[in-house]
Tab-separated table of C-alpha atoms in Angstrom:
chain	number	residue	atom	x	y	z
A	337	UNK	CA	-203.570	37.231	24.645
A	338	UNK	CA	-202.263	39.543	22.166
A	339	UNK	CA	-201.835	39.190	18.493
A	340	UNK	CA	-198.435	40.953	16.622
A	341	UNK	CA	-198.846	41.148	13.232
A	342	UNK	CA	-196.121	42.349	11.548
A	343	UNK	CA	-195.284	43.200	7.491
A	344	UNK	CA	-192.183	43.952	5.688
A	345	UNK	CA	-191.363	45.834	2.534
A	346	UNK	CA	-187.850	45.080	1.240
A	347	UNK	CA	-185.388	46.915	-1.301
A	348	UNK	CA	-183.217	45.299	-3.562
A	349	UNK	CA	-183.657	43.439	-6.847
A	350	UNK	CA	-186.166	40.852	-7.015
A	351	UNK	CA	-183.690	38.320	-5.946
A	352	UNK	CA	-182.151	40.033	-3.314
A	353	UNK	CA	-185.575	40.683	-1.455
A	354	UNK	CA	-186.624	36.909	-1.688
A	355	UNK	CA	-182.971	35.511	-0.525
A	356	UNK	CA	-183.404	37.885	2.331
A	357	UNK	CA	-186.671	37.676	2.927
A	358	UNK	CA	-186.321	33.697	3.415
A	359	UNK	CA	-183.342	33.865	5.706
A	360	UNK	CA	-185.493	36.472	7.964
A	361	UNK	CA	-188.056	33.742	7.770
A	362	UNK	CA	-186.518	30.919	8.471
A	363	UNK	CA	-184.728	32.496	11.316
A	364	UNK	CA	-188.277	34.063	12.708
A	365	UNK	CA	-189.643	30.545	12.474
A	366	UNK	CA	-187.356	29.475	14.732
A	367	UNK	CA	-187.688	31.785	17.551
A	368	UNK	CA	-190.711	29.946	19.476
A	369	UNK	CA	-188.017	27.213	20.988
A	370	UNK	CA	-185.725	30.672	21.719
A	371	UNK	CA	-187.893	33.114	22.997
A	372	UNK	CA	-190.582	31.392	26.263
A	373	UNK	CA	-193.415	34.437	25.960
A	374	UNK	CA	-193.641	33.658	22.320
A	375	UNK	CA	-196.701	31.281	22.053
A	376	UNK	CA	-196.478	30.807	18.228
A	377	UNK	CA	-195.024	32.686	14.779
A	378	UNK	CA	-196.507	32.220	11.475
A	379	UNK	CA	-194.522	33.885	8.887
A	380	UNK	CA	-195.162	34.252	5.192
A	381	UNK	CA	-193.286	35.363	2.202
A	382	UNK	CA	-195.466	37.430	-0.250
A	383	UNK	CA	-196.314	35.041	-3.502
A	384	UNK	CA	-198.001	37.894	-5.702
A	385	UNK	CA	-195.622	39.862	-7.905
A	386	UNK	CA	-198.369	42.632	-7.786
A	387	UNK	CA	-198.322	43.491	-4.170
A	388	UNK	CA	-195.563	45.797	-3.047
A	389	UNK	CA	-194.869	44.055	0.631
A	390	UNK	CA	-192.468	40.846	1.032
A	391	UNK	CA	-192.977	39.694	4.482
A	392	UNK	CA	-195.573	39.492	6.769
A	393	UNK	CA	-195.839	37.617	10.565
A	394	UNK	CA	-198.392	36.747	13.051
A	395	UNK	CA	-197.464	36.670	16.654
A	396	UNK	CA	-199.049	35.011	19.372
A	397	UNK	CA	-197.734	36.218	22.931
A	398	UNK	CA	-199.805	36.831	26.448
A	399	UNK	CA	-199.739	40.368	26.886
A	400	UNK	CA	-198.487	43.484	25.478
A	401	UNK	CA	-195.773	43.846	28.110
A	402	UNK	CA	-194.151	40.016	26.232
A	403	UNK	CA	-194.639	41.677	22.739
A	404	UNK	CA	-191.600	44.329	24.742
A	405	UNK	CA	-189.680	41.327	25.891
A	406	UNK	CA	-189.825	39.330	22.458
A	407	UNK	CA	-189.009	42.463	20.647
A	408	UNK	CA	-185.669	42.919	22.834
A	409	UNK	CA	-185.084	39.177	22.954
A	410	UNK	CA	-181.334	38.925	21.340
A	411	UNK	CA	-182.826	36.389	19.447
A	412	UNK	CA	-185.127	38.392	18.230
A	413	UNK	CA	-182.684	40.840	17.613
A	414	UNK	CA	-180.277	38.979	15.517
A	415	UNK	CA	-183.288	37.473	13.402
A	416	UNK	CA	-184.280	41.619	12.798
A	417	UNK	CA	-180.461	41.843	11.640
A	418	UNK	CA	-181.118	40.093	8.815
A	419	UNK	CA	-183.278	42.844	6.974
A	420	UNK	CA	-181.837	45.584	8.774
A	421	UNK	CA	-179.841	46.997	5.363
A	422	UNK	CA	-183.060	45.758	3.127
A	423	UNK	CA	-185.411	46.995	5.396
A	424	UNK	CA	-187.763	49.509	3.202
A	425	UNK	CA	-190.976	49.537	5.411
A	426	UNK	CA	-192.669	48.205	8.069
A	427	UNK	CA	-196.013	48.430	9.497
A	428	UNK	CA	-197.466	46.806	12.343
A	429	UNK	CA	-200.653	45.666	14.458
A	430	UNK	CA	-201.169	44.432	18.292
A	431	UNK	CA	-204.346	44.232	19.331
A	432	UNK	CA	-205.376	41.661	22.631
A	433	UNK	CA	-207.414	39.066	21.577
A	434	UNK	CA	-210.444	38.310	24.169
């Protein structure tokens, strides 16, 4: 089992970051019933006005090989088009869970 944690840093005014940052949510939410390696998604939209990153998910998926197949997944892919002009950073973390 590995664990994909993911976190976003957006550009754009205030309101531009959260209206995108919800879409890319919402549409990451949905990916479970889209995508079969994808075990679970939690995704959260940053709440503290003093923290410089706006989006951050936890994946669930088998194996690090399925993290390769989610991440090419045209679902998966059309949900990453969301950000992809906002996009300021990213960072992320798999590690396998025993």
């Amino acid at each position: 089992m590995v664990k994909h944690i993911v976190t976003f840093k957006l550009s754009g005014t205030a309101e531009e970051r959260a209206a995108v940052a919800l879409r890319f949510a919402e549409a990451l939410r949905a990916l479970p019933a889209q995508i079969e390696c994808l075990e679970s998604i939690e995704v959260g939209i940053n709440e503290n006005p003093a923290e410089e990153w706006d989006v951050v998910l936890t994946a669930t998926l088998p194996s690090l090989a399925d993290v390769d197949v989610y991440a090419k997944h045209p679902a998966h892919v059309a949900a990453a088009s969301i950000i992809a002009g906002h996009k300021a950073g990213r960072a992320c973390v798999d590690y396998s869970m025993d």
